[in-house]
Amino acid sequence: MEELSLGKHLLIEYYGCDAEVLNDRDRIRDLLIEAAQRSRATIVTDVFHQFNPHGISGVVVIAESHLAIHTWPEHRCASVDIFSCSDKMTPSVIRDFLAEQFKAQEISSIELKRGLIPAATRGNEDRTVHLSPS
Amino acid sequence: MEELSLGKHLLIEYYGCDAEVLNDRDRIRDLLIEAAQRSRATIVTDVFHQFNPHGISGVVVIAESHLAIHTWPEHRCASVDIFSCSDKMTPSVIRDFLAEQFKAQEISSIELKRGLIPAATRGNEDRTVHLSPS
């Protein structure tokens, strides 16, 4: 039976990055927010956390699902997840913008389909048009 | 060269779930928080969003990284991500607890290594012991 996915998930690792950028919470937040906007995602809310002595964890909840980042400045490495349930946003824009801003020397990226359902049961749902205040 | 991973990522899909549970924001939040506690994760903050007419997106930021959920009650389906950077928590506890609470008839689950670095460069970092107020 043909299957359709309810979401797609881009998993990215950045290597050889600028360690200072990866350890600056405000900068990381600004970059993720700008990346989301450039991809045409609709931002709902965000949370970023600075670890001691180093490293940032952050999530941007978007109407299309979420972005998440974890950084290890001591290894010049960052992991980014882009989970989207709408074709209205373009995840690769986020991936490429962050690569440039992090000055990444190497990128590893895979895309997975999430929430596979039989094609016959899928309607015209699109999370982006159903957003309401929480 | 031997490689070590900075994080591990469990990606889970639940099928044939209880649609009412999947569309109840407070219940989903309570379940994710309880699941995180049962796995011995350290909760930093959380955000959950109810979509109109149906569906929940939520993230729990934990000292060990993050949990994320997206639900499609209309398809009785939910996707859950458990990203962890510490061996002190047990992701499978979260997976199994949610399966039971969602009354899932089918589960699909894969684990990926994230942030692969040469083994020689890794120290004894453990995010759980570096948590500080943000």
PDB file of C-alpha atoms in Angstrom:
ATOM      1  CA  MET A   1       0.000   0.000   0.000  1.00  0.00           C
ATOM      2  CA  GLU A   2       1.241   3.488  -0.825  1.00  0.00           C
ATOM      3  CA  GLU A   3       2.343   5.487   2.195  1.00  0.00           C
ATOM      4  CA  LEU A   4       2.531   9.202   2.859  1.00  0.00           C
ATOM      5  CA  SER A   5       4.483  10.929   5.589  1.00  0.00           C
ATOM      6  CA  LEU A   6       2.907  13.464   7.930  1.00  0.00           C
ATOM      7  CA  GLY A   7       6.267  15.098   8.577  1.00  0.00           C
ATOM      8  CA  LYS A   8       9.822  15.268   7.332  1.00  0.00           C
ATOM      9  CA  HIS A   9      12.854  15.524   9.552  1.00  0.00           C
ATOM     10  CA  LEU A  10      16.228  16.905   8.553  1.00  0.00           C
ATOM     11  CA  LEU A  11      19.047  15.865  10.918  1.00  0.00           C
ATOM     12  CA  ILE A  12      22.259  17.851  10.517  1.00  0.00           C
ATOM     13  CA  GLU A  13      25.704  17.811  12.128  1.00  0.00           C
ATOM     14  CA  TYR A  14      28.063  20.745  11.671  1.00  0.00           C
ATOM     15  CA  TYR A  15      31.786  20.200  12.242  1.00  0.00           C
ATOM     16  CA  GLY A  16      34.785  22.532  12.402  1.00  0.00           C
ATOM     17  CA  CYS A  17      32.582  25.465  13.422  1.00  0.00           C
ATOM     18  CA  ASP A  18      33.489  28.791  15.024  1.00  0.00           C
ATOM     19  CA  ALA A  19      33.614  27.876  18.736  1.00  0.00           C
ATOM     20  CA  GLU A  20      32.775  31.405  19.897  1.00  0.00           C
ATOM     21  CA  VAL A  21      29.545  31.467  17.911  1.00  0.00           C
ATOM     22  CA  LEU A  22      28.581  28.033  19.269  1.00  0.00           C
ATOM     23  CA  ASN A  23      28.984  29.237  22.862  1.00  0.00           C
ATOM     24  CA  ASP A  24      27.036  32.494  22.565  1.00  0.00           C
ATOM     25  CA  ARG A  25      23.423  31.907  23.557  1.00  0.00           C
ATOM     26  CA  ASP A  26      22.054  35.204  22.257  1.00  0.00           C
ATOM     27  CA  ARG A  27      23.844  34.782  18.949  1.00  0.00           C
ATOM     28  CA  ILE A  28      22.631  31.179  18.550  1.00  0.00           C
ATOM     29  CA  ARG A  29      19.065  32.248  19.324  1.00  0.00           C
ATOM     30  CA  ASP A  30      19.239  35.142  16.851  1.00  0.00           C
ATOM     31  CA  LEU A  31      20.592  32.831  14.151  1.00  0.00           C
ATOM     32  CA  LEU A  32      17.943  30.166  14.677  1.00  0.00           C
ATOM     33  CA  ILE A  33      15.165  32.752  14.643  1.00  0.00           C
ATOM     34  CA  GLU A  34      16.537  34.366  11.489  1.00  0.00           C
ATOM     35  CA  ALA A  35      16.991  30.937   9.868  1.00  0.00           C
ATOM     36  CA  ALA A  36      13.367  30.047  10.672  1.00  0.00           C
ATOM     37  CA  GLN A  37      12.148  33.327   9.199  1.00  0.00           C
ATOM     38  CA  ARG A  38      14.224  32.856   6.036  1.00  0.00           C
ATOM     39  CA  SER A  39      12.689  29.394   5.561  1.00  0.00           C
ATOM     40  CA  ARG A  40       9.200  30.939   5.868  1.00  0.00           C
ATOM     41  CA  ALA A  41       8.437  29.041   9.067  1.00  0.00           C
ATOM     42  CA  THR A  42       5.913  30.591  11.476  1.00  0.00           C
ATOM     43  CA  ILE A  43       7.496  31.013  14.916  1.00  0.00           C
ATOM     44  CA  VAL A  44       5.339  30.131  17.924  1.00  0.00           C
ATOM     45  CA  THR A  45       7.842  30.343  20.775  1.00  0.00           C
ATOM     46  CA  ASP A  46      11.448  29.529  21.656  1.00  0.00           C
ATOM     47  CA  VAL A  47      13.680  28.543  24.544  1.00  0.00           C
ATOM     48  CA  PHE A  48      17.489  28.582  24.719  1.00  0.00           C
ATOM     49  CA  HIS A  49      19.685  27.383  27.544  1.00  0.00           C
ATOM     50  CA  GLN A  50      23.372  28.108  28.199  1.00  0.00           C
ATOM     51  CA  PHE A  51      25.320  25.331  29.882  1.00  0.00           C
ATOM     52  CA  ASN A  52      28.234  25.895  32.216  1.00  0.00           C
ATOM     53  CA  PRO A  53      31.089  25.843  31.287  1.00  0.00           C
ATOM     54  CA  HIS A  54      30.074  25.615  27.621  1.00  0.00           C
ATOM     55  CA  GLY A  55      27.370  24.585  25.188  1.00  0.00           C
ATOM     56  CA  ILE A  56      23.892  25.732  24.194  1.00  0.00           C
ATOM     57  CA  SER A  57      20.610  23.838  23.857  1.00  0.00           C
ATOM     58  CA  GLY A  58      17.727  25.534  22.136  1.00  0.00           C
ATOM     59  CA  VAL A  59      14.353  24.859  20.563  1.00  0.00           C
ATOM     60  CA  VAL A  60      12.178  27.007  18.335  1.00  0.00           C
ATOM     61  CA  VAL A  61       8.594  25.761  18.193  1.00  0.00           C
ATOM     62  CA  ILE A  62       7.168  26.654  14.800  1.00  0.00           C
ATOM     63  CA  ALA A  63       3.672  26.201  13.425  1.00  0.00           C
ATOM     64  CA  GLU A  64       5.207  23.626  11.093  1.00  0.00           C
ATOM     65  CA  SER A  65       6.729  21.664  14.045  1.00  0.00           C
ATOM     66  CA  HIS A  66      10.158  22.489  15.558  1.00  0.00           C
ATOM     67  CA  LEU A  67      13.843  23.333  15.210  1.00  0.00           C
ATOM     68  CA  ALA A  68      16.319  22.126  17.829  1.00  0.00           C
ATOM     69  CA  ILE A  69      20.010  22.784  18.324  1.00  0.00           C
ATOM     70  CA  HIS A  70      22.700  21.428  20.634  1.00  0.00           C
ATOM     71  CA  THR A  71      26.232  22.812  20.491  1.00  0.00           C
ATOM     72  CA  TRP A  72      29.571  21.512  21.761  1.00  0.00           C
ATOM     73  CA  PRO A  73      31.911  24.499  21.333  1.00  0.00           C
ATOM     74  CA  GLU A  74      34.777  22.476  22.808  1.00  0.00           C
ATOM     75  CA  HIS A  75      34.463  20.143  19.796  1.00  0.00           C
ATOM     76  CA  ARG A  76      33.441  22.898  17.347  1.00  0.00           C
ATOM     77  CA  CYS A  77      30.356  20.746  16.680  1.00  0.00           C
ATOM     78  CA  ALA A  78      26.606  21.388  16.563  1.00  0.00           C
ATOM     79  CA  SER A  79      23.589  19.134  15.935  1.00  0.00           C
ATOM     80  CA  VAL A  80      20.469  20.657  14.396  1.00  0.00           C
ATOM     81  CA  ASP A  81      17.034  19.094  13.847  1.00  0.00           C
ATOM     82  CA  ILE A  82      14.429  20.540  11.523  1.00  0.00           C
ATOM     83  CA  PHE A  83      11.072  18.804  11.826  1.00  0.00           C
ATOM     84  CA  SER A  84       8.394  20.103   9.447  1.00  0.00           C
ATOM     85  CA  CYS A  85       4.817  19.149   8.615  1.00  0.00           C
ATOM     86  CA  SER A  86       4.286  21.644   5.810  1.00  0.00           C
ATOM     87  CA  ASP A  87       5.684  22.156   2.336  1.00  0.00           C
ATOM     88  CA  LYS A  88       5.367  25.917   2.834  1.00  0.00           C
ATOM     89  CA  MET A  89       8.723  26.116   4.598  1.00  0.00           C
ATOM     90  CA  THR A  90      12.089  25.171   3.101  1.00  0.00           C
ATOM     91  CA  PRO A  91      14.315  23.297   5.605  1.00  0.00           C
ATOM     92  CA  SER A  92      17.409  23.428   3.354  1.00  0.00           C
ATOM     93  CA  VAL A  93      17.422  27.235   3.695  1.00  0.00           C
ATOM     94  CA  ILE A  94      17.933  26.797   7.444  1.00  0.00           C
ATOM     95  CA  ARG A  95      20.639  24.172   6.955  1.00  0.00           C
ATOM     96  CA  ASP A  96      22.638  26.306   4.517  1.00  0.00           C
ATOM     97  CA  PHE A  97      22.236  29.593   6.400  1.00  0.00           C
ATOM     98  CA  LEU A  98      23.489  28.029   9.651  1.00  0.00           C
ATOM     99  CA  ALA A  99      26.424  26.371   7.871  1.00  0.00           C
ATOM    100  CA  GLU A 100      27.540  29.779   6.653  1.00  0.00           C
ATOM    101  CA  GLN A 101      27.011  31.503  10.018  1.00  0.00           C
ATOM    102  CA  PHE A 102      28.753  28.738  11.987  1.00  0.00           C
ATOM    103  CA  LYS A 103      31.634  28.749   9.445  1.00  0.00           C
ATOM    104  CA  ALA A 104      31.272  24.964   9.344  1.00  0.00           C
ATOM    105  CA  GLN A 105      34.051  23.122   7.569  1.00  0.00           C
ATOM    106  CA  GLU A 106      32.020  19.931   7.218  1.00  0.00           C
ATOM    107  CA  ILE A 107      28.331  19.056   7.240  1.00  0.00           C
ATOM    108  CA  SER A 108      26.567  15.731   7.555  1.00  0.00           C
ATOM    109  CA  SER A 109      22.844  15.726   6.807  1.00  0.00           C
ATOM    110  CA  ILE A 110      20.073  13.153   6.408  1.00  0.00           C
ATOM    111  CA  GLU A 111      16.349  13.484   5.836  1.00  0.00           C
ATOM    112  CA  LEU A 112      13.848  11.056   7.323  1.00  0.00           C
ATOM    113  CA  LYS A 113      10.131  10.709   6.762  1.00  0.00           C
ATOM    114  CA  ARG A 114       8.113  10.791   9.976  1.00  0.00           C
ATOM    115  CA  GLY A 115       4.594   9.575  10.700  1.00  0.00           C
ATOM    116  CA  LEU A 116       4.045   7.236   7.761  1.00  0.00           C
ATOM    117  CA  ILE A 117       0.379   6.544   7.107  1.00  0.00           C
ATOM    118  CA  PRO A 118      -1.521   4.770   4.317  1.00  0.00           C
ATOM    119  CA  ALA A 119      -2.029   7.307   1.500  1.00  0.00           C
ATOM    120  CA  ALA A 120      -5.784   6.681   1.371  1.00  0.00           C
ATOM    121  CA  THR A 121      -6.327   8.062   4.871  1.00  0.00           C
ATOM    122  CA  ARG A 122      -4.589  11.374   4.338  1.00  0.00           C
ATOM    123  CA  GLY A 123      -6.663  14.494   3.802  1.00  0.00           C
ATOM    124  CA  ASN A 124      -5.505  18.020   3.115  1.00  0.00           C
ATOM    125  CA  GLU A 125      -4.253  18.762   6.601  1.00  0.00           C
ATOM    126  CA  ASP A 126      -1.626  21.436   6.813  1.00  0.00           C
ATOM    127  CA  ARG A 127      -0.588  22.482  10.285  1.00  0.00           C
ATOM    128  CA  THR A 128       0.363  25.969   9.168  1.00  0.00           C
ATOM    129  CA  VAL A 129      -3.210  26.987   8.408  1.00  0.00           C
ATOM    130  CA  HIS A 130      -4.610  25.699  11.705  1.00  0.00           C
ATOM    131  CA  LEU A 131      -2.430  27.717  14.062  1.00  0.00           C
ATOM    132  CA  SER A 132      -4.338  29.298  16.916  1.00  0.00           C
ATOM    133  CA  PRO A 133      -3.251  30.977  20.154  1.00  0.00           C
ATOM    134  CA  SER A 134      -2.369  28.393  22.776  1.00  0.00           C
TER     135      SER A 134
ATOM    136  CA  MET B   1      39.882   6.210  13.489  1.00  0.00           C
ATOM    137  CA  GLU B   2      37.539   5.287  16.320  1.00  0.00           C
ATOM    138  CA  GLU B   3      34.621   7.669  16.721  1.00  0.00           C
ATOM    139  CA  LEU B   4      32.498   8.564  19.702  1.00  0.00           C
ATOM    140  CA  SER B   5      29.112  10.222  19.656  1.00  0.00           C
ATOM    141  CA  LEU B   6      28.301  13.300  21.737  1.00  0.00           C
ATOM    142  CA  GLY B   7      24.618  12.463  21.723  1.00  0.00           C
ATOM    143  CA  LYS B   8      22.153   9.722  20.942  1.00  0.00           C
ATOM    144  CA  HIS B   9      18.787  10.272  19.368  1.00  0.00           C
ATOM    145  CA  LEU B  10      15.797   7.955  19.628  1.00  0.00           C
ATOM    146  CA  LEU B  11      13.153   8.592  16.942  1.00  0.00           C
ATOM    147  CA  ILE B  12       9.796   6.936  17.614  1.00  0.00           C
ATOM    148  CA  GLU B  13       6.452   6.742  15.822  1.00  0.00           C
ATOM    149  CA  TYR B  14       3.356   5.542  17.640  1.00  0.00           C
ATOM    150  CA  TYR B  15       0.420   4.249  15.608  1.00  0.00           C
ATOM    151  CA  GLY B  16      -3.129   3.243  16.485  1.00  0.00           C
ATOM    152  CA  CYS B  17      -3.138   5.464  19.572  1.00  0.00           C
ATOM    153  CA  ASP B  18      -6.003   6.796  21.664  1.00  0.00           C
ATOM    154  CA  ALA B  19      -7.063   9.894  19.685  1.00  0.00           C
ATOM    155  CA  GLU B  20      -8.472  11.681  22.736  1.00  0.00           C
ATOM    156  CA  VAL B  21      -5.174  11.461  24.603  1.00  0.00           C
ATOM    157  CA  LEU B  22      -3.289  12.741  21.532  1.00  0.00           C
ATOM    158  CA  ASN B  23      -5.506  15.817  21.334  1.00  0.00           C
ATOM    159  CA  ASP B  24      -5.367  16.834  25.005  1.00  0.00           C
ATOM    160  CA  ARG B  25      -2.568  19.334  25.541  1.00  0.00           C
ATOM    161  CA  ASP B  26      -2.521  19.176  29.330  1.00  0.00           C
ATOM    162  CA  ARG B  27      -2.539  15.395  29.297  1.00  0.00           C
ATOM    163  CA  ILE B  28       0.277  15.234  26.717  1.00  0.00           C
ATOM    164  CA  ARG B  29       2.336  17.697  28.731  1.00  0.00           C
ATOM    165  CA  ASP B  30       1.759  15.755  31.974  1.00  0.00           C
ATOM    166  CA  LEU B  31       2.758  12.509  30.259  1.00  0.00           C
ATOM    167  CA  LEU B  32       5.958  13.931  28.742  1.00  0.00           C
ATOM    168  CA  ILE B  33       6.970  15.478  32.062  1.00  0.00           C
ATOM    169  CA  GLU B  34       6.280  12.223  33.912  1.00  0.00           C
ATOM    170  CA  ALA B  35       8.138  10.246  31.235  1.00  0.00           C
ATOM    171  CA  ALA B  36      11.155  12.552  31.561  1.00  0.00           C
ATOM    172  CA  GLN B  37      11.145  12.172  35.338  1.00  0.00           C
ATOM    173  CA  ARG B  38      10.862   8.383  35.115  1.00  0.00           C
ATOM    174  CA  SER B  39      13.899   8.319  32.782  1.00  0.00           C
ATOM    175  CA  ARG B  40      15.866  10.393  35.342  1.00  0.00           C
ATOM    176  CA  ALA B  41      16.160  13.357  32.994  1.00  0.00           C
ATOM    177  CA  THR B  42      16.567  16.806  34.561  1.00  0.00           C
ATOM    178  CA  ILE B  43      13.823  19.128  33.301  1.00  0.00           C
ATOM    179  CA  VAL B  44      14.849  22.700  32.405  1.00  0.00           C
ATOM    180  CA  THR B  45      11.671  24.046  30.800  1.00  0.00           C
ATOM    181  CA  ASP B  46       8.852  23.043  28.454  1.00  0.00           C
ATOM    182  CA  VAL B  47       6.444  24.411  25.900  1.00  0.00           C
ATOM    183  CA  PHE B  48       3.307  22.781  24.467  1.00  0.00           C
ATOM    184  CA  HIS B  49       1.054  24.112  21.742  1.00  0.00           C
ATOM    185  CA  GLN B  50      -2.475  23.039  20.805  1.00  0.00           C
ATOM    186  CA  PHE B  51      -3.365  23.300  17.140  1.00  0.00           C
ATOM    187  CA  ASN B  52      -6.834  24.038  15.865  1.00  0.00           C
ATOM    188  CA  PRO B  53      -8.747  21.850  15.034  1.00  0.00           C
ATOM    189  CA  HIS B  54      -6.460  19.105  16.310  1.00  0.00           C
ATOM    190  CA  GLY B  55      -2.914  18.130  17.149  1.00  0.00           C
ATOM    191  CA  ILE B  56      -0.282  19.012  19.743  1.00  0.00           C
ATOM    192  CA  SER B  57       3.364  20.057  19.398  1.00  0.00           C
ATOM    193  CA  GLY B  58       5.517  20.090  22.485  1.00  0.00           C
ATOM    194  CA  VAL B  59       9.109  20.201  23.621  1.00  0.00           C
ATOM    195  CA  VAL B  60      10.682  19.502  26.991  1.00  0.00           C
ATOM    196  CA  VAL B  61      14.189  20.932  27.276  1.00  0.00           C
ATOM    197  CA  ILE B  62      16.173  18.720  29.618  1.00  0.00           C
ATOM    198  CA  ALA B  63      19.704  19.112  30.952  1.00  0.00           C
ATOM    199  CA  GLU B  64      20.547  16.073  28.838  1.00  0.00           C
ATOM    200  CA  SER B  65      19.132  17.733  25.626  1.00  0.00           C
ATOM    201  CA  HIS B  66      15.439  17.536  24.628  1.00  0.00           C
ATOM    202  CA  LEU B  67      12.229  15.604  24.119  1.00  0.00           C
ATOM    203  CA  ALA B  68       9.844  16.601  21.334  1.00  0.00           C
ATOM    204  CA  ILE B  69       6.379  15.379  20.390  1.00  0.00           C
ATOM    205  CA  HIS B  70       4.008  15.992  17.497  1.00  0.00           C
ATOM    206  CA  THR B  71       0.586  14.366  17.445  1.00  0.00           C
ATOM    207  CA  TRP B  72      -1.956  13.767  14.685  1.00  0.00           C
ATOM    208  CA  PRO B  73      -5.082  12.617  16.558  1.00  0.00           C
ATOM    209  CA  GLU B  74      -6.965  12.348  13.256  1.00  0.00           C
ATOM    210  CA  HIS B  75      -4.494   9.612  12.250  1.00  0.00           C
ATOM    211  CA  ARG B  76      -4.055   8.237  15.802  1.00  0.00           C
ATOM    212  CA  CYS B  77      -0.348   8.853  15.253  1.00  0.00           C
ATOM    213  CA  ALA B  78       2.407  10.587  17.249  1.00  0.00           C
ATOM    214  CA  SER B  79       6.122  11.203  16.592  1.00  0.00           C
ATOM    215  CA  VAL B  80       8.472  11.484  19.553  1.00  0.00           C
ATOM    216  CA  ASP B  81      12.169  12.446  19.613  1.00  0.00           C
ATOM    217  CA  ILE B  82      14.443  11.784  22.573  1.00  0.00           C
ATOM    218  CA  PHE B  83      17.831  13.447  22.189  1.00  0.00           C
ATOM    219  CA  SER B  84      20.245  12.768  25.048  1.00  0.00           C
ATOM    220  CA  CYS B  85      23.868  13.609  25.795  1.00  0.00           C
ATOM    221  CA  SER B  86      24.160  11.667  29.031  1.00  0.00           C
ATOM    222  CA  ASP B  87      24.079   8.030  30.022  1.00  0.00           C
ATOM    223  CA  LYS B  88      22.398   9.011  33.287  1.00  0.00           C
ATOM    224  CA  MET B  89      18.965   8.986  31.682  1.00  0.00           C
ATOM    225  CA  THR B  90      17.248   5.991  30.075  1.00  0.00           C
ATOM    226  CA  PRO B  91      15.423   6.946  26.838  1.00  0.00           C
ATOM    227  CA  SER B  92      13.729   3.543  26.492  1.00  0.00           C
ATOM    228  CA  VAL B  93      11.819   4.236  29.725  1.00  0.00           C
ATOM    229  CA  ILE B  94      10.214   7.245  28.002  1.00  0.00           C
ATOM    230  CA  ARG B  95       9.448   5.259  24.849  1.00  0.00           C
ATOM    231  CA  ASP B  96       7.746   2.424  26.716  1.00  0.00           C
ATOM    232  CA  PHE B  97       5.848   4.618  29.178  1.00  0.00           C
ATOM    233  CA  LEU B  98       4.355   6.709  26.356  1.00  0.00           C
ATOM    234  CA  ALA B  99       3.454   3.591  24.349  1.00  0.00           C
ATOM    235  CA  GLU B 100       1.414   2.374  27.290  1.00  0.00           C
ATOM    236  CA  GLN B 101      -0.220   5.742  27.984  1.00  0.00           C
ATOM    237  CA  PHE B 102      -1.059   6.357  24.298  1.00  0.00           C
ATOM    238  CA  LYS B 103      -2.429   2.778  24.034  1.00  0.00           C
ATOM    239  CA  ALA B 104      -0.331   2.448  20.882  1.00  0.00           C
ATOM    240  CA  GLN B 105      -1.050  -0.621  18.755  1.00  0.00           C
ATOM    241  CA  GLU B 106       2.221  -0.311  16.816  1.00  0.00           C
ATOM    242  CA  ILE B 107       5.583   1.338  17.424  1.00  0.00           C
ATOM    243  CA  SER B 108       8.443   2.090  15.065  1.00  0.00           C
ATOM    244  CA  SER B 109      11.703   3.186  16.665  1.00  0.00           C
ATOM    245  CA  ILE B 110      15.274   3.861  15.546  1.00  0.00           C
ATOM    246  CA  GLU B 111      18.320   5.141  17.403  1.00  0.00           C
ATOM    247  CA  LEU B 112      20.916   7.368  15.747  1.00  0.00           C
ATOM    248  CA  LYS B 113      24.269   8.589  16.996  1.00  0.00           C
ATOM    249  CA  ARG B 114      24.643  12.356  16.843  1.00  0.00           C
ATOM    250  CA  GLY B 115      27.773  14.520  16.848  1.00  0.00           C
ATOM    251  CA  LEU B 116      30.398  11.933  15.917  1.00  0.00           C
ATOM    252  CA  ILE B 117      33.903  13.001  16.868  1.00  0.00           C
ATOM    253  CA  PRO B 118      37.292  11.252  16.898  1.00  0.00           C
ATOM    254  CA  ALA B 119      37.528   9.293  20.156  1.00  0.00           C
ATOM    255  CA  ALA B 120      40.878  10.840  21.079  1.00  0.00           C
ATOM    256  CA  THR B 121      39.377  14.330  21.419  1.00  0.00           C
ATOM    257  CA  ARG B 122      36.608  13.413  23.834  1.00  0.00           C
ATOM    258  CA  GLY B 123      37.005  14.232  27.507  1.00  0.00           C
ATOM    259  CA  ASN B 124      34.689  13.436  30.372  1.00  0.00           C
ATOM    260  CA  GLU B 125      32.046  16.012  29.530  1.00  0.00           C
ATOM    261  CA  ASP B 126      28.611  15.244  30.809  1.00  0.00           C
ATOM    262  CA  ARG B 127      25.986  17.887  30.294  1.00  0.00           C
ATOM    263  CA  THR B 128      24.042  16.808  33.345  1.00  0.00           C
ATOM    264  CA  VAL B 129      26.699  17.979  35.773  1.00  0.00           C
ATOM    265  CA  HIS B 130      27.178  21.369  34.119  1.00  0.00           C
ATOM    266  CA  LEU B 131      23.610  22.608  34.391  1.00  0.00           C
ATOM    267  CA  SER B 132      23.346  26.197  35.607  1.00  0.00           C
ATOM    268  CA  PRO B 133      20.488  28.704  35.683  1.00  0.00           C
ATOM    269  CA  SER B 134      19.993  30.348  32.305  1.00  0.00           C
TER     270      SER B 134
END
